[in-house]
Amino acid sequence: MQKITKVIMPVAGLGTRSLPASKNIPKEMLPVFNKPIIQYVVEEALEAELSNVVFVTGREKTVLEDHFDHHFPLEETLERAGKKALLGEVINAANMINLITVRQKERLGLGHAVLCAETIIHDNEAFGVMVGDDLILGEPSGMKQLIDVAQRENMPVIGVLEVAPEHVNKYGIVAGNTREDGIIEITDMVEKPAIGTAPSCMAIIGRYVLTSEIFKYLHDTKPGHGGEIQLTDALKAYALEHKMLAVPIKGIRFDAGDWVDYLTANLFFALKDTKIKPELLKRMEKLLQDYSA
Ligand code: G1P
């Protein structure tokens, strides 16, 4: 497998789970501590050297592109005010990635979103797919863990995490033969199975390394769960004819579309900032006292 540089990020979703906050702001732009969610995802991609980022975007999402571009009036103002650290952060976001955007004109599902980027990917090229709802903190980054396995084994891989049996209906679920190293050779996949019917508890967490061959399967995929063209269904069709691995990702995951996870992620990242950590901890202690009474 050649070096992987491109990553597809479907960002056209309406973000209904984050309403009303996401009514007029794309859910990807909601902040986790001091950065928008999408920047964490992009930074994870960069740790895996995926610097060609394809946003599969939709109406009212141009603000996402703007975040990764220069904002000269702001930069000049910060420069004049001598706010060097902030200026550095603002310029850093502008220089972070080579951004490519394609438009998903109808929201027909995650599989359809990936298919919209077909023309960007060359024949026989491997690429990443990252779903922006999942914030993953791994060492190395979640995406890097997958790319390492994909390149070593020369086949597509999907990132998974074990979830509780009562949560399987929120995810794509994979099943197969677990090797000694914990990696699963996929034999079955199902998108959001009803509780009690899932073939396992290994959930897809929005991180994939695929090859251009998947597009053929996506073209053939009929609407599935929720009437949408599901990436999981295309991956299953592929996995039944080829080899595909599921890699349990080592790290912490936050689902940014779940309010408890979202709020925990905010605290998690804020507590890494030594300037605000002492005061934040004090306030958290006070809240704990007040609310556990
Ligand atoms: C998508 C995928 C699902 C996966 C999930 C991870 O679902 O279809 O297989 O488990 O992302 O975040 P969505 O959350 O977009 O409904």
mmCIF file of C-alpha atoms and ligand atoms in Angstrom:
data_model
loop_
_atom_site.group_PDB
_atom_site.id
_atom_site.type_symbol
_atom_site.label_atom_id
_atom_site.label_comp_id
_atom_site.label_asym_id
_atom_site.label_seq_id
_atom_site.Cartn_x
_atom_site.Cartn_y
_atom_site.Cartn_z
ATOM 1 C CA MET A 1 0.000 0.000 0.000
ATOM 2 C CA GLN A 2 1.399 3.396 -0.987
ATOM 3 C CA LYS A 3 1.656 6.374 1.342
ATOM 4 C CA ILE A 4 -1.795 7.615 2.313
ATOM 5 C CA THR A 5 -2.276 11.393 2.178
ATOM 6 C CA LYS A 6 -5.994 11.941 1.619
ATOM 7 C CA VAL A 7 -8.820 11.762 4.089
ATOM 8 C CA ILE A 8 -12.509 12.160 3.370
ATOM 9 C CA MET A 9 -14.497 13.937 6.072
ATOM 10 C CA PRO A 10 -18.253 13.889 5.521
ATOM 11 C CA VAL A 11 -19.471 17.154 7.077
ATOM 12 C CA ALA A 12 -22.829 17.747 5.401
ATOM 13 C CA GLY A 13 -24.969 16.359 8.222
ATOM 14 C CA LEU A 14 -27.667 18.473 9.865
ATOM 15 C CA GLY A 15 -26.496 17.748 13.404
ATOM 16 C CA THR A 16 -29.952 17.158 14.811
ATOM 17 C CA ARG A 17 -28.489 15.601 17.955
ATOM 18 C CA SER A 18 -26.841 18.924 18.769
ATOM 19 C CA LEU A 19 -29.951 21.086 18.359
ATOM 20 C CA PRO A 20 -30.773 23.796 19.224
ATOM 21 C CA ALA A 21 -27.056 24.735 19.467
ATOM 22 C CA SER A 22 -26.502 23.627 15.874
ATOM 23 C CA LYS A 23 -29.505 25.425 14.372
ATOM 24 C CA ASN A 24 -27.380 28.057 12.619
ATOM 25 C CA ILE A 25 -23.864 26.822 13.363
ATOM 26 C CA PRO A 26 -22.625 23.596 11.804
ATOM 27 C CA LYS A 27 -22.256 21.002 14.554
ATOM 28 C CA GLU A 28 -18.605 20.605 13.521
ATOM 29 C CA MET A 29 -17.998 24.233 14.547
ATOM 30 C CA LEU A 30 -19.303 23.858 18.091
ATOM 31 C CA PRO A 31 -16.360 24.391 20.429
ATOM 32 C CA VAL A 32 -14.756 21.789 22.603
ATOM 33 C CA PHE A 33 -12.862 24.023 25.026
ATOM 34 C CA ASN A 34 -11.158 26.581 22.755
ATOM 35 C CA LYS A 35 -11.314 24.936 19.331
ATOM 36 C CA PRO A 36 -14.123 23.790 17.048
ATOM 37 C CA ILE A 37 -14.761 20.041 17.001
ATOM 38 C CA ILE A 38 -13.594 19.761 13.393
ATOM 39 C CA GLN A 39 -10.126 21.052 14.312
ATOM 40 C CA TYR A 40 -9.569 18.129 16.674
ATOM 41 C CA VAL A 41 -10.504 15.726 13.893
ATOM 42 C CA VAL A 42 -8.209 17.494 11.435
ATOM 43 C CA GLU A 43 -5.364 17.446 13.975
ATOM 44 C CA GLU A 44 -5.834 13.699 14.417
ATOM 45 C CA ALA A 45 -5.618 13.332 10.630
ATOM 46 C CA LEU A 46 -2.434 15.404 10.551
ATOM 47 C CA GLU A 47 -0.806 13.202 13.183
ATOM 48 C CA ALA A 48 -1.254 10.439 10.619
ATOM 49 C CA GLU A 49 0.186 12.696 7.877
ATOM 50 C CA LEU A 50 -3.169 13.000 6.132
ATOM 51 C CA SER A 51 -2.808 16.592 4.980
ATOM 52 C CA ASN A 52 -5.094 16.486 1.929
ATOM 53 C CA VAL A 53 -8.476 16.828 3.550
ATOM 54 C CA VAL A 54 -11.635 16.372 1.507
ATOM 55 C CA PHE A 55 -14.671 17.968 3.120
ATOM 56 C CA VAL A 56 -17.872 16.483 1.740
ATOM 57 C CA THR A 57 -19.933 19.488 2.485
ATOM 58 C CA GLY A 58 -23.418 20.890 2.089
ATOM 59 C CA ARG A 59 -25.495 24.021 2.402
ATOM 60 C CA GLU A 60 -24.445 26.444 5.159
ATOM 61 C CA LYS A 61 -21.140 24.680 5.787
ATOM 62 C CA THR A 62 -18.724 27.170 4.175
ATOM 63 C CA VAL A 63 -17.759 28.432 7.626
ATOM 64 C CA LEU A 64 -15.882 25.138 8.006
ATOM 65 C CA GLU A 65 -13.742 25.943 4.991
ATOM 66 C CA ASP A 66 -13.184 29.483 6.281
ATOM 67 C CA HIS A 67 -11.837 28.131 9.553
ATOM 68 C CA PHE A 68 -8.962 26.505 7.687
ATOM 69 C CA ASP A 69 -8.202 29.618 5.626
ATOM 70 C CA HIS A 70 -6.678 33.034 6.368
ATOM 71 C CA HIS A 71 -8.739 35.739 8.031
ATOM 72 C CA PHE A 72 -6.520 38.709 7.152
ATOM 73 C CA PRO A 73 -8.440 41.514 8.966
ATOM 74 C CA LEU A 74 -8.356 39.422 12.166
ATOM 75 C CA GLU A 75 -4.688 38.560 11.682
ATOM 76 C CA GLU A 76 -3.794 42.247 11.170
ATOM 77 C CA THR A 77 -5.746 43.274 14.256
ATOM 78 C CA LEU A 78 -4.037 40.641 16.409
ATOM 79 C CA GLU A 79 -0.663 41.646 14.971
ATOM 80 C CA ARG A 80 -1.239 45.331 15.788
ATOM 81 C CA ALA A 81 -2.412 44.437 19.294
ATOM 82 C CA GLY A 82 0.711 42.329 19.826
ATOM 83 C CA LYS A 83 -1.360 39.232 20.601
ATOM 84 C CA LYS A 84 1.262 36.881 19.267
ATOM 85 C CA ALA A 85 0.033 33.608 20.767
ATOM 86 C CA LEU A 86 -3.510 34.065 19.439
ATOM 87 C CA LEU A 87 -2.176 35.224 16.083
ATOM 88 C CA GLY A 88 -0.101 32.052 15.935
ATOM 89 C CA GLU A 89 -3.161 29.899 16.590
ATOM 90 C CA VAL A 90 -5.244 31.677 13.966
ATOM 91 C CA ILE A 91 -2.512 31.403 11.317
ATOM 92 C CA ASN A 92 -1.848 27.794 12.282
ATOM 93 C CA ALA A 93 -5.453 26.815 11.468
ATOM 94 C CA ALA A 94 -5.136 28.552 8.078
ATOM 95 C CA ASN A 95 -1.985 26.654 7.171
ATOM 96 C CA MET A 96 -2.933 23.306 8.607
ATOM 97 C CA ILE A 97 -4.252 21.414 5.592
ATOM 98 C CA ASN A 98 -4.672 21.386 1.865
ATOM 99 C CA LEU A 99 -8.428 21.625 1.689
ATOM 100 C CA ILE A 100 -10.518 20.106 -1.076
ATOM 101 C CA THR A 101 -14.286 20.368 -0.956
ATOM 102 C CA VAL A 102 -16.966 18.456 -2.785
ATOM 103 C CA ARG A 103 -20.633 19.052 -2.408
ATOM 104 C CA GLN A 104 -23.113 16.438 -1.232
ATOM 105 C CA LYS A 105 -26.217 17.895 -2.815
ATOM 106 C CA GLU A 106 -28.641 15.502 -1.158
ATOM 107 C CA ARG A 107 -28.215 13.930 2.251
ATOM 108 C CA LEU A 108 -28.577 10.302 1.227
ATOM 109 C CA GLY A 109 -26.343 8.727 3.870
ATOM 110 C CA LEU A 110 -22.705 8.234 4.896
ATOM 111 C CA GLY A 111 -22.064 5.839 2.000
ATOM 112 C CA HIS A 112 -23.390 8.431 -0.425
ATOM 113 C CA ALA A 113 -21.198 11.129 1.166
ATOM 114 C CA VAL A 114 -18.063 9.020 0.623
ATOM 115 C CA LEU A 115 -19.171 8.301 -2.950
ATOM 116 C CA CYS A 116 -19.371 12.064 -3.606
ATOM 117 C CA ALA A 117 -15.562 12.184 -3.215
ATOM 118 C CA GLU A 118 -14.945 9.415 -5.752
ATOM 119 C CA THR A 119 -13.364 11.679 -8.383
ATOM 120 C CA ILE A 120 -10.755 12.950 -5.879
ATOM 121 C CA ILE A 121 -9.345 9.463 -5.281
ATOM 122 C CA HIS A 122 -7.115 7.825 -7.901
ATOM 123 C CA ASP A 123 -7.419 4.215 -9.029
ATOM 124 C CA ASN A 124 -5.764 1.887 -6.522
ATOM 125 C CA GLU A 125 -5.304 4.708 -4.037
ATOM 126 C CA ALA A 126 -5.854 4.143 -0.317
ATOM 127 C CA PHE A 127 -7.437 6.907 1.733
ATOM 128 C CA GLY A 128 -8.883 7.624 5.147
ATOM 129 C CA VAL A 129 -12.461 8.384 6.134
ATOM 130 C CA MET A 130 -13.132 10.206 9.389
ATOM 131 C CA VAL A 131 -16.545 10.976 10.814
ATOM 132 C CA GLY A 132 -16.468 14.262 12.671
ATOM 133 C CA ASP A 133 -18.767 13.248 15.528
ATOM 134 C CA ASP A 134 -16.074 11.091 17.074
ATOM 135 C CA LEU A 135 -13.230 12.714 18.975
ATOM 136 C CA ILE A 136 -10.532 10.142 19.532
ATOM 137 C CA LEU A 137 -7.439 10.570 21.650
ATOM 138 C CA GLY A 138 -4.994 7.824 21.037
ATOM 139 C CA GLU A 139 -1.263 7.476 21.396
ATOM 140 C CA PRO A 140 -0.453 7.334 18.505
ATOM 141 C CA SER A 141 -3.558 9.002 17.060
ATOM 142 C CA GLY A 142 -6.523 6.763 16.230
ATOM 143 C CA MET A 143 -6.050 7.244 12.510
ATOM 144 C CA LYS A 144 -2.317 6.497 12.746
ATOM 145 C CA GLN A 145 -3.067 3.210 14.531
ATOM 146 C CA LEU A 146 -5.304 2.199 11.608
ATOM 147 C CA ILE A 147 -2.906 3.309 8.887
ATOM 148 C CA ASP A 148 -0.068 1.344 10.476
ATOM 149 C CA VAL A 149 -2.140 -1.860 10.331
ATOM 150 C CA ALA A 150 -3.516 -1.146 6.832
ATOM 151 C CA GLN A 151 -0.016 -0.656 5.446
ATOM 152 C CA ARG A 152 1.500 -3.611 7.269
ATOM 153 C CA GLU A 153 -1.276 -5.983 6.191
ATOM 154 C CA ASN A 154 -2.003 -4.295 2.866
ATOM 155 C CA MET A 155 -5.765 -4.248 3.261
ATOM 156 C CA PRO A 156 -8.589 -1.932 4.369
ATOM 157 C CA VAL A 157 -9.178 -1.538 8.087
ATOM 158 C CA ILE A 158 -11.931 -0.107 10.255
ATOM 159 C CA GLY A 159 -11.553 1.329 13.756
ATOM 160 C CA VAL A 160 -13.760 -0.250 16.423
ATOM 161 C CA LEU A 161 -14.406 -0.035 20.149
ATOM 162 C CA GLU A 162 -16.356 -2.382 22.367
ATOM 163 C CA VAL A 163 -19.663 -0.888 23.527
ATOM 164 C CA ALA A 164 -22.267 -2.048 26.037
ATOM 165 C CA PRO A 165 -24.917 -4.434 24.583
ATOM 166 C CA GLU A 166 -27.606 -1.786 25.159
ATOM 167 C CA HIS A 167 -25.769 0.667 22.870
ATOM 168 C CA VAL A 168 -25.226 -1.503 19.778
ATOM 169 C CA ASN A 169 -28.235 0.072 18.031
ATOM 170 C CA LYS A 170 -26.347 3.386 17.706
ATOM 171 C CA TYR A 171 -23.475 1.992 15.627
ATOM 172 C CA GLY A 172 -22.326 -0.121 12.768
ATOM 173 C CA ILE A 173 -21.331 -3.429 14.352
ATOM 174 C CA VAL A 174 -18.629 -5.800 13.064
ATOM 175 C CA ALA A 175 -18.102 -9.470 13.806
ATOM 176 C CA GLY A 176 -15.470 -11.974 12.771
ATOM 177 C CA ASN A 177 -12.504 -14.001 13.908
ATOM 178 C CA THR A 178 -10.374 -12.315 16.545
ATOM 179 C CA ARG A 179 -6.659 -12.951 16.081
ATOM 180 C CA GLU A 180 -4.133 -13.249 18.888
ATOM 181 C CA ASP A 181 -3.200 -9.576 18.504
ATOM 182 C CA GLY A 182 -6.836 -8.545 19.048
ATOM 183 C CA ILE A 183 -7.432 -7.580 15.408
ATOM 184 C CA ILE A 184 -10.667 -8.952 13.939
ATOM 185 C CA GLU A 185 -10.887 -10.550 10.485
ATOM 186 C CA ILE A 186 -14.313 -9.288 9.501
ATOM 187 C CA THR A 187 -16.956 -11.802 8.417
ATOM 188 C CA ASP A 188 -20.101 -9.796 9.155
ATOM 189 C CA MET A 189 -21.234 -6.211 9.556
ATOM 190 C CA VAL A 190 -24.577 -4.670 10.317
ATOM 191 C CA GLU A 191 -25.643 -1.050 10.582
ATOM 192 C CA LYS A 192 -27.402 -0.172 13.832
ATOM 193 C CA PRO A 193 -28.810 -3.610 14.750
ATOM 194 C CA ALA A 194 -31.743 -3.812 17.168
ATOM 195 C CA ILE A 195 -30.637 -4.509 20.745
ATOM 196 C CA GLY A 196 -30.371 -8.267 21.265
ATOM 197 C CA THR A 197 -29.738 -9.027 17.584
ATOM 198 C CA ALA A 198 -26.157 -7.740 17.125
ATOM 199 C CA PRO A 199 -23.493 -10.260 16.076
ATOM 200 C CA SER A 200 -21.048 -8.680 18.578
ATOM 201 C CA CYS A 201 -20.477 -5.520 20.627
ATOM 202 C CA MET A 202 -17.634 -4.200 18.465
ATOM 203 C CA ALA A 203 -18.800 -0.811 17.214
ATOM 204 C CA ILE A 204 -17.467 1.196 14.273
ATOM 205 C CA ILE A 205 -16.266 4.551 15.569
ATOM 206 C CA GLY A 206 -16.002 6.638 12.440
ATOM 207 C CA ARG A 207 -12.417 5.874 11.420
ATOM 208 C CA TYR A 208 -11.660 3.913 8.258
ATOM 209 C CA VAL A 209 -8.761 3.237 5.885
ATOM 210 C CA LEU A 210 -10.176 2.154 2.531
ATOM 211 C CA THR A 211 -9.063 1.718 -1.042
ATOM 212 C CA SER A 212 -10.596 3.042 -4.253
ATOM 213 C CA GLU A 213 -12.180 -0.390 -4.814
ATOM 214 C CA ILE A 214 -14.876 0.534 -2.301
ATOM 215 C CA PHE A 215 -16.495 2.940 -4.783
ATOM 216 C CA LYS A 216 -17.646 0.048 -6.974
ATOM 217 C CA TYR A 217 -19.448 -1.407 -3.945
ATOM 218 C CA LEU A 218 -20.899 1.953 -2.978
ATOM 219 C CA HIS A 219 -22.378 2.327 -6.459
ATOM 220 C CA ASP A 220 -24.133 -1.014 -5.965
ATOM 221 C CA THR A 221 -25.369 -0.293 -2.442
ATOM 222 C CA LYS A 222 -29.120 0.120 -2.083
ATOM 223 C CA PRO A 223 -30.657 2.265 0.662
ATOM 224 C CA GLY A 224 -30.437 0.384 3.947
ATOM 225 C CA HIS A 225 -30.967 1.354 7.579
ATOM 226 C CA GLY A 226 -33.074 4.516 7.792
ATOM 227 C CA GLY A 227 -33.521 4.513 3.995
ATOM 228 C CA GLU A 228 -29.919 5.786 3.631
ATOM 229 C CA ILE A 229 -27.018 4.509 1.548
ATOM 230 C CA GLN A 230 -24.919 3.061 4.342
ATOM 231 C CA LEU A 231 -21.132 2.846 4.197
ATOM 232 C CA THR A 232 -21.414 -0.213 6.454
ATOM 233 C CA ASP A 233 -23.434 -2.098 3.811
ATOM 234 C CA ALA A 234 -20.845 -1.387 1.098
ATOM 235 C CA LEU A 235 -18.035 -2.418 3.456
ATOM 236 C CA LYS A 236 -19.806 -5.674 4.250
ATOM 237 C CA ALA A 237 -20.199 -6.482 0.549
ATOM 238 C CA TYR A 238 -16.484 -5.748 0.103
ATOM 239 C CA ALA A 239 -15.471 -7.771 3.168
ATOM 240 C CA LEU A 240 -17.354 -10.835 1.936
ATOM 241 C CA GLU A 241 -15.310 -10.839 -1.284
ATOM 242 C CA HIS A 242 -11.966 -9.559 0.024
ATOM 243 C CA LYS A 243 -10.202 -9.292 3.346
ATOM 244 C CA MET A 244 -10.928 -6.458 5.742
ATOM 245 C CA LEU A 245 -9.795 -5.964 9.311
ATOM 246 C CA ALA A 246 -11.347 -4.284 12.335
ATOM 247 C CA VAL A 247 -8.786 -2.758 14.677
ATOM 248 C CA PRO A 248 -9.748 -2.012 18.293
ATOM 249 C CA ILE A 249 -8.469 1.540 18.763
ATOM 250 C CA LYS A 250 -6.467 2.249 21.899
ATOM 251 C CA GLY A 251 -7.518 5.558 23.341
ATOM 252 C CA ILE A 252 -10.343 7.663 24.662
ATOM 253 C CA ARG A 253 -13.380 8.435 22.544
ATOM 254 C CA PHE A 254 -15.952 11.151 22.928
ATOM 255 C CA ASP A 255 -19.135 11.236 20.869
ATOM 256 C CA ALA A 256 -19.528 14.962 20.263
ATOM 257 C CA GLY A 257 -23.200 14.487 19.370
ATOM 258 C CA ASP A 258 -23.979 13.158 22.847
ATOM 259 C CA TRP A 259 -24.320 15.961 25.409
ATOM 260 C CA VAL A 260 -22.715 14.077 28.305
ATOM 261 C CA ASP A 261 -19.751 13.078 26.140
ATOM 262 C CA TYR A 262 -19.561 16.579 24.659
ATOM 263 C CA LEU A 263 -19.448 18.229 28.074
ATOM 264 C CA THR A 264 -16.946 15.694 29.383
ATOM 265 C CA ALA A 265 -14.734 16.371 26.358
ATOM 266 C CA ASN A 266 -14.844 20.094 27.148
ATOM 267 C CA LEU A 267 -13.659 19.463 30.703
ATOM 268 C CA PHE A 268 -11.086 16.909 29.549
ATOM 269 C CA PHE A 269 -9.407 19.347 27.143
ATOM 270 C CA ALA A 270 -9.780 22.368 29.399
ATOM 271 C CA LEU A 271 -8.074 20.505 32.252
ATOM 272 C CA LYS A 272 -5.025 20.063 30.033
ATOM 273 C CA ASP A 273 -4.566 23.841 30.104
ATOM 274 C CA THR A 274 -2.466 24.479 33.211
ATOM 275 C CA LYS A 275 -3.555 28.129 33.321
ATOM 276 C CA ILE A 276 -7.196 27.379 33.948
ATOM 277 C CA LYS A 277 -6.943 23.910 35.519
ATOM 278 C CA PRO A 278 -6.714 24.994 39.210
ATOM 279 C CA GLU A 279 -9.724 27.318 39.049
ATOM 280 C CA LEU A 280 -11.741 24.907 36.925
ATOM 281 C CA LEU A 281 -11.105 22.075 39.392
ATOM 282 C CA LYS A 282 -12.272 24.306 42.251
ATOM 283 C CA ARG A 283 -15.509 25.076 40.433
ATOM 284 C CA MET A 284 -16.022 21.404 39.582
ATOM 285 C CA GLU A 285 -15.560 20.482 43.244
ATOM 286 C CA LYS A 286 -18.124 23.104 44.241
ATOM 287 C CA LEU A 287 -20.596 21.770 41.671
ATOM 288 C CA LEU A 288 -20.020 18.226 42.912
ATOM 289 C CA GLN A 289 -20.723 19.268 46.476
ATOM 290 C CA ASP A 290 -23.848 21.218 45.523
ATOM 291 C CA TYR A 291 -25.274 18.523 43.308
ATOM 292 C CA SER A 292 -24.442 15.416 45.327
ATOM 293 C CA ALA A 293 -26.280 16.767 48.364
HETATM 294 C C1 G1P B 1 -22.048 6.394 11.273
HETATM 295 C C2 G1P B 1 -21.899 4.985 10.690
HETATM 296 C C3 G1P B 1 -21.900 3.955 11.811
HETATM 297 C C4 G1P B 1 -20.814 4.296 12.817
HETATM 298 C C5 G1P B 1 -20.978 5.749 13.319
HETATM 299 C C6 G1P B 1 -19.800 6.140 14.194
HETATM 300 O O1 G1P B 1 -23.337 6.494 11.849
HETATM 301 O O2 G1P B 1 -22.968 4.747 9.788
HETATM 302 O O3 G1P B 1 -21.668 2.684 11.267
HETATM 303 O O4 G1P B 1 -20.876 3.398 13.894
HETATM 304 O O5 G1P B 1 -21.038 6.662 12.220
HETATM 305 O O6 G1P B 1 -19.913 7.443 14.630
HETATM 306 P P1 G1P B 1 -24.012 7.891 12.252
HETATM 307 O O7 G1P B 1 -23.527 8.194 13.637
HETATM 308 O O8 G1P B 1 -23.552 8.907 11.242
HETATM 309 O O9 G1P B 1 -25.485 7.662 12.212
#
